[in-house]
Coordinates of C-alpha atoms and ligand atoms in Angstrom, one line a residue:
Chain A
M577 CA -16.4 5.3 -2.3
A578 CA -13.1 6.6 -3.6
N579 CA -11.2 3.9 -1.8
K580 CA -13.5 1.0 -2.7
T581 CA -11.6 -2.1 -3.9
I582 CA -12.4 -5.4 -5.4
A583 CA -10.9 -8.8 -4.5
L584 CA -9.9 -11.5 -7.0
E585 CA -8.5 -14.9 -6.6
I586 CA -7.0 -16.3 -9.8
K587 CA -5.7 -19.9 -10.3
R588 CA -2.4 -19.8 -12.1
Q589 CA -0.2 -22.4 -13.7
S590 CA 2.9 -21.3 -15.6
S591 CA 2.9 -24.4 -17.9
P592 CA 0.8 -27.5 -18.5
D593 CA 2.9 -29.5 -16.1
A594 CA 3.6 -26.9 -13.5
P595 CA 1.7 -27.0 -10.2
A596 CA -1.3 -24.7 -9.9
V597 CA -1.3 -21.9 -7.4
W598 CA -3.9 -19.4 -6.3
E599 CA -2.9 -15.7 -6.3
K600 CA -5.0 -13.0 -4.7
F601 CA -5.4 -9.5 -6.1
E602 CA -6.9 -6.3 -4.8
L603 CA -7.8 -3.6 -7.3
P604 CA -9.5 -0.2 -7.1
W605 CA -13.1 -0.4 -8.0
R606 CA -14.3 1.4 -11.1
P607 CA -17.7 1.7 -12.6
G608 CA -18.6 -0.9 -15.3
M609 CA -15.6 -3.2 -14.6
N610 CA -15.6 -6.7 -15.9
V611 CA -13.3 -9.7 -15.4
I612 CA -11.2 -9.0 -18.5
S613 CA -10.8 -5.3 -17.7
A614 CA -9.7 -6.3 -14.1
M615 CA -7.1 -8.6 -15.5
M616 CA -5.9 -5.8 -17.9
E617 CA -5.3 -3.7 -14.8
I618 CA -3.4 -6.5 -13.2
A619 CA -1.2 -6.6 -16.4
A620 CA -0.6 -2.9 -16.0
N621 CA 0.6 -3.4 -12.4
P622 CA 1.2 -7.1 -11.7
V623 CA 1.4 -7.1 -7.9
T624 CA -0.6 -9.5 -5.7
A625 CA -2.7 -8.4 -2.8
D626 CA 0.2 -9.0 -0.3
G627 CA 2.5 -6.8 -2.4
Q628 CA 4.5 -9.5 -4.2
P629 CA 5.4 -8.8 -7.8
T630 CA 4.1 -11.4 -10.2
T631 CA 3.6 -11.9 -14.0
P632 CA 0.6 -10.6 -16.0
I633 CA -2.1 -13.2 -16.3
T634 CA -2.4 -15.2 -19.5
Y635 CA -5.9 -15.6 -21.0
D636 CA -7.6 -15.5 -24.3
S637 CA -9.8 -12.6 -25.2
N638 CA -10.4 -10.4 -28.3
C639 CA -13.7 -8.7 -28.9
L640 CA -14.6 -7.7 -25.3
E641 CA -18.3 -7.7 -26.4
E642 CA -19.2 -11.4 -26.1
I643 CA -19.0 -12.1 -29.7
C644 CA -15.6 -13.7 -30.5
G645 CA -16.0 -16.6 -28.0
S646 CA -12.4 -16.6 -26.8
C647 CA -12.7 -15.5 -23.1
A648 CA -14.6 -18.5 -21.6
M649 CA -13.4 -19.3 -18.1
R650 CA -14.8 -20.5 -14.8
I651 CA -15.9 -17.5 -12.7
N652 CA -17.0 -18.4 -9.2
G653 CA -17.2 -22.0 -10.3
K654 CA -19.3 -21.5 -13.4
A655 CA -18.2 -21.4 -17.0
R656 CA -19.0 -18.1 -18.7
M657 CA -17.6 -15.3 -20.8
A658 CA -15.2 -13.1 -18.8
C659 CA -15.7 -10.0 -20.9
S660 CA -19.5 -9.9 -20.1
A661 CA -19.0 -10.9 -16.4
L662 CA -19.5 -7.6 -14.7
I663 CA -17.7 -7.2 -11.4
D664 CA -20.7 -5.6 -9.7
N665 CA -22.8 -8.6 -10.3
L666 CA -20.3 -11.1 -8.8
E667 CA -19.8 -12.3 -5.3
Q668 CA -16.4 -11.4 -3.9
P669 CA -13.7 -12.6 -3.7
I670 CA -14.2 -13.5 -7.3
R671 CA -12.6 -16.9 -8.0
I672 CA -11.3 -17.3 -11.5
E673 CA -10.2 -20.6 -12.9
P674 CA -9.5 -22.0 -16.4
L675 CA -12.0 -24.3 -18.1
S676 CA -11.5 -27.8 -16.6
K677 CA -12.2 -30.0 -19.6
F678 CA -9.6 -28.7 -22.0
P679 CA -5.8 -29.1 -22.0
L680 CA -4.3 -26.2 -20.2
V681 CA -1.8 -23.9 -21.9
R682 CA -1.0 -21.4 -19.3
D683 CA -3.0 -19.7 -16.5
L684 CA -6.5 -19.2 -17.8
Q685 CA -5.6 -20.1 -21.4
V686 CA -6.8 -23.6 -22.6
D687 CA -6.6 -25.4 -25.9
R688 CA -10.1 -25.7 -27.3
S689 CA -9.2 -27.1 -30.7
V690 CA -11.3 -30.2 -30.1
L691 CA -14.3 -28.1 -31.1
F692 CA -12.7 -27.0 -34.3
E693 CA -11.8 -30.6 -35.0
N694 CA -15.4 -31.8 -34.3
L695 CA -16.8 -29.1 -36.6
K696 CA -14.5 -30.4 -39.4
R697 CA -15.6 -34.0 -38.7
V698 CA -19.2 -33.1 -39.3
K699 CA -18.4 -30.9 -42.3
A700 CA -20.0 -27.9 -40.6
W701 CA -19.8 -25.6 -43.6
V702 CA -21.6 -24.8 -46.9
P703 CA -19.6 -26.1 -49.8
I704 CA -19.3 -23.2 -52.2
D705 CA -15.7 -23.3 -53.2
G706 CA -15.0 -23.8 -56.9
T707 CA -13.0 -22.6 -59.8
Y708 CA -15.8 -20.5 -61.3
D709 CA -18.6 -18.2 -60.1
L710 CA -21.5 -20.4 -58.8
G711 CA -24.0 -17.6 -58.9
S712 CA -26.4 -16.8 -56.2
G713 CA -27.5 -19.6 -53.9
P714 CA -31.1 -20.9 -53.6
R715 CA -33.6 -18.7 -51.7
I716 CA -33.9 -19.4 -48.0
F717 CA -37.5 -18.9 -46.8
P718 CA -38.0 -16.6 -43.9
Q719 CA -39.4 -19.4 -41.8
V720 CA -36.1 -21.3 -42.3
Q721 CA -34.1 -18.2 -41.5
E722 CA -36.0 -17.9 -38.3
V723 CA -34.8 -21.3 -37.2
N724 CA -31.3 -20.9 -38.5
Y725 CA -30.5 -17.5 -37.2
P726 CA -30.3 -18.4 -33.5
L727 CA -28.1 -21.4 -34.4
S728 CA -25.8 -19.3 -36.4
N729 CA -25.1 -17.2 -33.3
C730 CA -22.7 -19.8 -31.9
I731 CA -19.4 -18.2 -30.9
S732 CA -17.5 -21.5 -30.3
C733 CA -16.8 -20.5 -26.7
T734 CA -17.2 -24.2 -25.6
C735 CA -19.1 -23.2 -22.4
C736 CA -21.8 -25.8 -23.4
M737 CA -19.1 -28.5 -23.5
E738 CA -17.4 -27.5 -20.3
V739 CA -20.7 -27.7 -18.3
C740 CA -21.8 -31.0 -19.9
P741 CA -21.5 -34.0 -17.6
Q742 CA -21.2 -36.2 -20.6
F743 CA -18.3 -34.3 -22.2
N744 CA -15.2 -35.9 -20.8
E745 CA -12.3 -38.1 -21.7
D746 CA -14.2 -41.3 -21.1
T747 CA -17.1 -40.6 -23.5
G748 CA -15.3 -38.4 -26.0
F749 CA -18.7 -36.8 -26.5
V750 CA -18.9 -34.3 -29.4
G751 CA -20.8 -31.7 -27.3
A752 CA -23.9 -29.6 -27.9
A753 CA -22.3 -26.9 -30.1
T754 CA -21.3 -29.3 -32.9
I755 CA -24.8 -30.9 -32.8
A756 CA -26.4 -27.5 -33.2
Q757 CA -24.2 -26.7 -36.1
V758 CA -25.2 -29.9 -37.8
K759 CA -28.8 -28.8 -37.6
L760 CA -27.8 -25.3 -38.9
F761 CA -25.9 -26.6 -42.0
N762 CA -28.4 -29.4 -42.7
N763 CA -31.1 -26.7 -42.8
N764 CA -29.2 -24.7 -45.4
P765 CA -30.4 -25.5 -48.9
T766 CA -26.8 -25.7 -50.2
G767 CA -25.3 -27.1 -47.0
K768 CA -27.9 -29.9 -47.3
V769 CA -25.7 -31.7 -49.8
F770 CA -23.7 -33.1 -46.8
K771 CA -26.7 -33.9 -44.7
E772 CA -26.4 -37.7 -44.8
E773 CA -22.7 -37.6 -44.2
R774 CA -23.1 -35.3 -41.2
L775 CA -25.8 -37.5 -39.7
R776 CA -23.7 -40.6 -40.1
A777 CA -20.7 -38.9 -38.6
L778 CA -22.8 -38.0 -35.5
A779 CA -23.8 -41.7 -35.0
G780 CA -20.1 -42.6 -34.5
D781 CA -18.6 -43.2 -31.0
G782 CA -18.9 -39.9 -29.1
G783 CA -21.9 -38.9 -31.2
V784 CA -25.3 -37.5 -30.4
Q785 CA -26.3 -40.6 -28.5
E786 CA -23.9 -39.8 -25.6
C787 CA -26.1 -36.9 -24.6
G788 CA -27.9 -37.6 -21.3
Y789 CA -30.1 -34.6 -21.6
A790 CA -29.0 -32.9 -18.4
Q791 CA -29.7 -29.6 -20.2
N792 CA -26.7 -27.8 -18.6
C793 CA -25.6 -26.7 -22.1
V794 CA -28.7 -24.7 -22.8
E795 CA -28.5 -23.0 -19.3
A796 CA -24.8 -22.1 -19.8
C797 CA -24.8 -20.9 -23.5
P798 CA -24.1 -17.2 -23.5
K799 CA -25.9 -16.8 -26.8
Q800 CA -29.1 -18.6 -25.6
I801 CA -28.9 -21.0 -28.5
P802 CA -31.8 -23.6 -28.3
L803 CA -29.3 -26.4 -27.9
T804 CA -31.7 -29.0 -26.4
N805 CA -34.1 -28.4 -29.2
A806 CA -31.3 -29.0 -31.7
I807 CA -30.1 -32.1 -29.9
S808 CA -33.7 -33.5 -30.0
D809 CA -34.1 -32.7 -33.7
V810 CA -30.7 -34.0 -34.7
S811 CA -31.0 -37.2 -32.7
R812 CA -34.2 -38.0 -34.6
D813 CA -32.6 -37.3 -37.9
V814 CA -29.6 -39.4 -37.0
L815 CA -31.8 -42.3 -36.0
I816 CA -33.8 -42.1 -39.2
Q817 CA -30.6 -41.9 -41.3
K818 CA -29.3 -45.0 -39.6
A819 CA -32.6 -46.8 -40.1
K820 CA -32.6 -45.9 -43.8
D821 CA -29.0 -47.0 -44.2
F822 CA -29.9 -50.3 -42.5
L823 CA -32.9 -51.0 -44.7
R824 CA -31.1 -49.9 -47.9
G825 CA -28.3 -52.3 -47.0
Chain B
M668 CA 8.7 -19.8 -45.7
A669 CA 6.9 -22.9 -44.3
T670 CA 4.7 -22.4 -41.3
A671 CA 5.5 -24.5 -38.3
Q672 CA 2.3 -26.5 -38.6
H673 CA -0.2 -26.9 -41.5
P674 CA -3.6 -25.5 -40.4
S675 CA -5.4 -28.7 -41.2
T676 CA -3.1 -30.9 -39.0
P677 CA -5.2 -32.4 -36.3
S678 CA -4.2 -30.4 -33.2
V679 CA -6.0 -32.3 -30.5
R680 CA -3.6 -34.7 -28.7
T681 CA -4.6 -34.6 -25.1
G682 CA -7.9 -34.0 -23.4
V683 CA -11.3 -35.0 -24.7
Q684 CA -10.8 -36.6 -28.1
P685 CA -12.8 -35.5 -31.2
L686 CA -15.8 -37.3 -32.6
R687 CA -15.0 -40.7 -34.1
A688 CA -17.2 -39.8 -37.1
G689 CA -19.2 -42.8 -38.3
Q690 CA -17.1 -45.2 -36.3
G691 CA -18.0 -47.8 -33.6
T692 CA -21.3 -49.3 -32.5
S693 CA -22.1 -47.3 -29.3
F694 CA -25.0 -45.6 -31.1
L695 CA -26.8 -48.9 -31.5
W696 CA -26.1 -50.1 -27.9
R697 CA -27.2 -46.7 -26.5
K698 CA -30.4 -46.6 -28.4
L699 CA -31.1 -50.2 -27.4
H700 CA -30.7 -49.2 -23.8
S701 CA -33.1 -46.3 -24.3
L702 CA -35.7 -48.3 -26.1
L703 CA -35.7 -51.3 -23.7
G704 CA -36.4 -48.8 -20.9
I705 CA -39.8 -48.2 -22.5
I706 CA -40.5 -51.5 -24.3
P707 CA -40.5 -54.0 -22.7
I708 CA -39.3 -52.9 -19.3
G709 CA -41.7 -50.0 -18.9
A710 CA -44.6 -51.9 -20.4
F711 CA -43.9 -54.7 -18.0
L712 CA -43.7 -52.3 -15.0
I713 CA -47.2 -51.1 -15.9
E714 CA -48.5 -54.7 -16.3
H715 CA -46.9 -55.7 -13.0
L716 CA -48.4 -52.8 -11.1
L717 CA -51.8 -53.5 -12.6
S718 CA -51.5 -57.1 -11.6
N719 CA -50.5 -56.2 -8.1
Y720 CA -53.5 -54.0 -7.9
E721 CA -55.6 -57.2 -8.0
A722 CA -54.4 -57.8 -4.4
L723 CA -56.9 -55.2 -3.3
K724 CA -59.6 -57.8 -4.3
G725 CA -58.1 -60.3 -1.9
P726 CA -55.8 -63.3 -1.8
A727 CA -57.9 -65.4 -4.2
A728 CA -58.2 -62.8 -6.9
Y729 CA -54.5 -62.1 -6.6
G730 CA -53.7 -65.8 -6.9
A731 CA -55.9 -66.0 -9.9
Q732 CA -54.0 -63.2 -11.6
V733 CA -50.7 -65.0 -10.9
R734 CA -52.2 -68.2 -12.3
F735 CA -53.4 -66.3 -15.4
L736 CA -50.0 -64.8 -16.1
N737 CA -48.4 -68.2 -15.7
S738 CA -50.8 -69.7 -18.1
L739 CA -49.6 -67.5 -21.0
P740 CA -48.2 -69.6 -23.9
L741 CA -44.4 -69.9 -23.7
V742 CA -44.5 -68.0 -20.4
R743 CA -40.9 -69.1 -19.4
V744 CA -39.5 -67.8 -22.7
L745 CA -41.5 -64.6 -22.4
E746 CA -40.2 -64.1 -18.9
W747 CA -36.6 -64.3 -20.0
V748 CA -36.8 -62.6 -23.3
F749 CA -39.1 -59.7 -22.4
I750 CA -38.3 -59.3 -18.7
F751 CA -35.1 -60.7 -17.2
L752 CA -32.7 -60.1 -20.0
P753 CA -33.9 -56.6 -21.0
I754 CA -33.7 -55.5 -17.3
L755 CA -30.3 -57.0 -16.9
Y756 CA -29.0 -55.3 -20.1
H757 CA -30.7 -51.9 -19.3
G758 CA -29.4 -52.1 -15.7
L759 CA -25.8 -53.0 -16.4
Y760 CA -25.5 -50.7 -19.4
G761 CA -27.1 -48.0 -17.3
L762 CA -24.4 -48.4 -14.7
Y763 CA -21.8 -48.2 -17.5
I764 CA -23.4 -45.0 -18.7
W765 CA -23.3 -43.6 -15.2
M766 CA -19.6 -44.5 -14.7
R767 CA -18.7 -42.5 -17.8
G768 CA -20.6 -39.4 -16.9
K769 CA -18.8 -36.7 -14.9
S770 CA -21.3 -35.3 -12.4
N771 CA -21.0 -31.5 -11.8
L772 CA -24.2 -30.9 -9.8
V773 CA -22.2 -29.0 -7.1
Y774 CA -21.2 -26.3 -9.6
Y775 CA -24.4 -26.4 -11.7
P776 CA -27.3 -27.2 -9.5
W777 CA -29.9 -26.8 -12.2
A778 CA -33.2 -28.7 -12.5
G779 CA -32.2 -30.8 -15.6
N780 CA -28.9 -31.7 -13.9
W781 CA -30.7 -32.8 -10.8
M782 CA -33.0 -35.0 -12.8
Y783 CA -29.9 -36.4 -14.7
T784 CA -28.4 -37.4 -11.4
A785 CA -31.7 -38.7 -9.9
Q786 CA -32.1 -40.9 -13.0
R787 CA -28.8 -42.6 -12.0
Y788 CA -29.5 -43.1 -8.3
T789 CA -33.1 -44.3 -8.9
G790 CA -31.7 -46.7 -11.5
L791 CA -29.2 -48.0 -8.9
I792 CA -32.1 -48.5 -6.4
A793 CA -34.0 -50.3 -9.1
I794 CA -31.3 -52.8 -10.0
L795 CA -30.6 -53.6 -6.3
Y796 CA -34.2 -53.9 -5.5
I797 CA -35.2 -55.9 -8.6
G798 CA -32.2 -58.3 -8.0
Q799 CA -33.4 -59.3 -4.5
H800 CA -37.1 -59.2 -5.5
V801 CA -36.7 -61.6 -8.3
L802 CA -34.4 -63.8 -6.3
R803 CA -36.5 -64.0 -3.2
Q804 CA -40.0 -64.0 -4.8
R805 CA -39.4 -65.8 -8.1
F806 CA -36.6 -68.2 -7.4
M807 CA -36.6 -68.8 -3.7
G808 CA -39.3 -70.2 -1.4
I809 CA -42.4 -71.8 -2.6
S810 CA -42.6 -71.8 -6.5
L811 CA -45.4 -69.5 -7.5
P812 CA -45.8 -70.7 -11.1
E813 CA -46.7 -74.1 -9.7
N814 CA -48.6 -72.7 -6.7
P815 CA -50.2 -69.4 -7.7
G816 CA -52.5 -69.7 -4.7
A817 CA -49.5 -69.1 -2.5
A818 CA -48.7 -65.7 -4.0
F819 CA -50.5 -63.5 -1.6
A820 CA -49.1 -65.1 1.6
K821 CA -45.6 -65.2 0.2
V822 CA -45.6 -61.4 -0.4
Q823 CA -47.4 -60.8 2.9
H824 CA -44.7 -62.7 4.8
E825 CA -42.1 -60.7 3.1
L826 CA -43.7 -57.4 4.0
A827 CA -44.3 -58.4 7.6
N828 CA -40.7 -57.4 8.1
P829 CA -40.7 -53.6 8.6
W830 CA -37.3 -53.3 6.9
M831 CA -38.5 -55.1 3.9
L832 CA -41.6 -53.0 3.9
A833 CA -39.4 -49.9 3.8
V834 CA -37.4 -51.3 1.0
Y835 CA -40.5 -52.0 -1.0
I836 CA -41.9 -48.5 -0.5
I837 CA -38.6 -46.7 -1.3
A838 CA -38.1 -48.9 -4.4
M839 CA -41.7 -48.4 -5.6
I840 CA -41.3 -44.6 -5.5
A841 CA -37.8 -44.7 -7.0
I842 CA -38.7 -47.0 -9.9
C843 CA -41.9 -45.0 -10.8
W844 CA -39.8 -41.8 -10.7
H845 CA -37.2 -43.4 -12.9
F846 CA -39.8 -44.7 -15.4
A847 CA -41.7 -41.4 -15.5
Y848 CA -38.6 -39.3 -16.1
G849 CA -37.4 -42.1 -18.5
I850 CA -40.4 -41.6 -20.7
W851 CA -39.7 -37.9 -20.8
L852 CA -36.1 -38.5 -21.6
F853 CA -37.0 -40.9 -24.3
A854 CA -39.3 -38.5 -26.0
A855 CA -36.7 -35.7 -25.8
K856 CA -33.8 -37.9 -27.1
W857 CA -35.7 -39.6 -29.9
G858 CA -36.9 -36.3 -31.3
I859 CA -40.6 -36.7 -30.3
T860 CA -40.6 -33.5 -28.2
P861 CA -38.1 -31.2 -30.0
G862 CA -39.8 -28.1 -28.7
A863 CA -39.3 -26.6 -25.3
A864 CA -43.0 -26.1 -24.8
A865 CA -43.8 -29.6 -25.9
R866 CA -41.2 -31.0 -23.4
K867 CA -42.8 -28.9 -20.7
R868 CA -46.3 -30.1 -21.4
F869 CA -45.1 -33.7 -21.8
G870 CA -43.3 -33.3 -18.4
Y871 CA -46.7 -32.8 -16.7
V872 CA -48.1 -35.9 -18.5
C873 CA -45.1 -37.9 -17.3
A874 CA -45.3 -36.6 -13.8
A875 CA -49.0 -37.5 -13.6
L876 CA -48.3 -41.0 -14.9
G877 CA -45.5 -41.5 -12.5
F878 CA -47.5 -40.3 -9.6
A879 CA -50.5 -42.5 -10.6
L880 CA -48.3 -45.6 -10.9
A881 CA -46.6 -44.9 -7.5
V882 CA -49.9 -44.4 -5.7
M883 CA -51.2 -47.6 -7.3
G884 CA -48.2 -49.5 -6.2
L885 CA -48.3 -48.1 -2.7
V886 CA -52.0 -48.9 -2.4
S887 CA -51.3 -52.5 -3.5
I888 CA -48.6 -52.8 -0.8
W889 CA -51.2 -51.6 1.7
A890 CA -53.5 -54.6 0.6
F891 CA -50.8 -57.0 1.9
V892 CA -50.0 -55.2 5.2
G893 CA -53.4 -53.7 6.1
P894 CA -55.9 -55.3 8.4
K895 CA -58.3 -56.6 5.7
Y896 CA -56.4 -59.8 4.7
K897 CA -54.4 -60.4 7.8
N898 CA -53.0 -63.9 8.3
T899 CA -53.9 -65.2 4.8
P900 CA -53.3 -68.9 4.7
D901 CA -50.2 -70.0 2.9
I902 CA -52.1 -71.5 0.0
V903 CA -55.4 -70.1 -1.1
P904 CA -57.5 -72.5 -3.3
L905 CA -58.2 -70.7 -6.5
A906 CA -61.3 -72.6 -7.6
A907 CA -63.2 -70.1 -5.5
V908 CA -62.4 -67.4 -8.0
A909 CA -63.3 -69.3 -11.1
V910 CA -66.8 -69.7 -9.7
T911 CA -67.5 -66.1 -8.8
A912 CA -68.7 -65.6 -12.3
S913 CA -71.3 -68.3 -12.0
P914 CA -74.3 -67.6 -9.8
V915 CA -75.1 -71.3 -9.3
L916 CA -71.8 -72.2 -7.9
S917 CA -71.1 -69.0 -6.0
A918 CA -70.2 -70.6 -2.7
P919 CA -68.8 -68.0 -0.2
P920 CA -65.0 -68.0 -0.8
A921 CA -64.5 -67.6 3.0
A922 CA -66.0 -71.0 3.6
V923 CA -63.7 -72.6 1.0
I924 CA -60.7 -70.9 2.6
S925 CA -61.5 -72.0 6.1
A926 CA -62.1 -75.5 4.7
A927 CA -58.6 -75.4 3.2
V928 CA -57.0 -74.3 6.5
Ligands
HEM1487 C1 -37.9 -50.9 -13.5 C2 -36.9 -50.9 -14.3 C3 -36.5 -49.8 -15.2 C4 -37.2 -49.0 -16.1 C5 -38.7 -49.2 -16.3 C6 -36.4 -48.1 -16.7 C7 -36.8 -47.2 -17.7 C8 -35.9 -46.3 -18.2 C9 -36.3 -45.4 -19.3 C10 -37.6 -45.4 -20.0 C11 -35.2 -44.6 -19.6 C12 -35.1 -43.5 -20.6 C13 -34.3 -44.0 -21.8 C14 -33.4 -42.9 -22.3 O1 -32.7 -42.3 -21.5 O2 -33.5 -42.6 -23.5 C15 -34.2 -45.0 -18.7 C16 -33.0 -44.4 -18.6 C17 -32.0 -44.7 -17.8 N1 -31.9 -45.8 -17.0 FE1 -33.5 -47.1 -16.6 N2 -35.1 -48.3 -16.2 C18 -35.1 -49.3 -15.3 C19 -34.1 -49.8 -14.6 C20 -32.8 -49.2 -14.6 C21 -31.7 -49.8 -13.9 C22 -31.8 -51.0 -13.1 C23 -30.6 -48.9 -14.1 C24 -29.3 -49.1 -13.6 C25 -28.6 -48.3 -12.9 C26 -31.1 -47.9 -15.0 C27 -30.3 -46.8 -15.5 C28 -30.7 -45.9 -16.4 C29 -29.9 -44.8 -16.8 C30 -28.5 -44.4 -16.3 C31 -30.7 -44.0 -17.7 C32 -30.3 -42.7 -18.3 C33 -29.7 -42.9 -19.7 C34 -29.2 -41.6 -20.2 O3 -29.2 -40.6 -19.6 O4 -28.8 -41.6 -21.4 N3 -32.4 -48.1 -15.3 N4 -34.6 -46.0 -17.9
SF4_1488 S1 -28.3 -31.9 -22.7 FE1 -26.8 -32.3 -21.1 S2 -25.8 -34.1 -21.7 FE2 -26.7 -33.3 -23.5 S3 -25.2 -32.0 -24.4 FE3 -26.4 -30.6 -23.1 S4 -25.3 -30.6 -21.2 FE4 -24.5 -32.4 -22.4
SF4_1489 S1 -23.5 -23.3 -28.5 FE1 -23.4 -21.6 -27.1 S2 -22.1 -22.3 -25.4 FE2 -21.8 -23.7 -27.1 S3 -20.0 -23.0 -28.1 FE3 -21.8 -22.1 -29.2 S4 -22.1 -20.1 -28.1 FE4 -20.8 -21.3 -26.8
FES1490 S1 -13.5 -11.3 -25.5 FE1 -14.7 -12.0 -27.2 S2 -16.3 -13.1 -26.1 FE2 -15.2 -12.3 -24.5

């Protein structure tokens, strides 16, 4: 027991243009280890399994409790949050790779700003900025809160986009997270003011129509957000909006 | 001191590009593809399988059904506008959709992902099958609009080839699968079944419909290859059917057929 070790294989790339190499690591097992804590140990002693000194691994992480959304990576082939990926639940050697659909920065760090950009393009916010106190907002009924709360759990990890067959450079698909946020902000009594704009935005190229309903997003979402329900609802709203726009000329 | 980059500067330069908010026409083309799968293509598929089911009543009844369909007003216009062109569009745009998807079934072998992939392969089978089927049965050989009585034998000769029979059976199952899951997809993507429970229930409805259509289709195939109507003459006189309704003139069709031979 005392000598138990764990084996990791990590795909490394020192810069966006550098060739990718796999490095193997062997670490002493500890109770409750997760993928991030394992990489912290590597950082403390950056030596590969065959004794070669190397550099600490670059990756994004922050909260270590699956709430900041920064540590998404592919672990044994599947996109998930590294901080909640417990070593004891994973088949070894644990193969760790960066997300494949986002520009690589270094090692396991990728640039996921496309999600932020998409959220801006659908105005995924409640407009309350002003030069004076706007007072309290309208009441939100508990029934609406029940629908909205799960949607508000999105941590912008981009797992749903990574696993989506339609999210790629050819389609430029917006991805499930942004569609779910459109539903969230359209449901908000103050956020509603942008409802029509959001729906029109989502009918643009790369919009909600690109979804092929493979349902990978909802399987992969670490926050169990009902993404396919949201896609269905928002698709209908977009369609109705387009029909209204057409008839109103 | 100025920061290196203003926070609102678009930062996405490589990789998947952001939403082109409100721009382009792909929404319209994609929704058209989706709609055409149901109406008219799906509706035609049901009509076609119901018509083929007439084959169980024999060569004369089958010929009469072909004659009835060809007697519809503006039938050649209907045929192009509601059958050929929609299938061509749905098929070609379907291939285009397929090319732009990036399958990841090996990493994520989940049920929905399987169905997503199956929808593409069954669509491919459909377009290949329909291409040869329309060419060989509608535009080559004896012209059925002019000789509806020749319909049964024409199909029977085709299915006499065991390879052709296999093609028809595979295509029948694939197309019914594609249509059944297509209805389910349509309901999900047009917001008709936004709830997970509704989608599950509707899934059973679609599966039952797809199964029923496939069985109907396969039974009709059996009518052509089974022992009952073996060696049907090339052209069956259809007057025999028109008279079955009238007791006075109900001469036994078999006699008419043998007279025709
Ligand atoms: C008998 C002929 C056909 C029927 C009845 C049919 C019906 C349907 C229906 C109802 C849908 C669902 C629409 C939707 O996704 O919203 C669909 C989807 C689809 N069809 Fe067909 N189809 C036929 C032929 C074809 C052909 C020849 C292809 C070409 C490969 C094709 C490719 C596709 C694809 C790729 C989808 C999925 C679209 C998506 O995921 O967004 N289909 N079809
Ligand atoms: S349902 Fe499938 S195609 Fe649609 S967003 Fe989710 S993963 Fe992508
Ligand atoms: S919807 Fe789920 S998977 Fe997608 S970004 Fe939000 S939390 Fe992550
Ligand atoms: S570190 Fe915050 S979600 Fe993993």
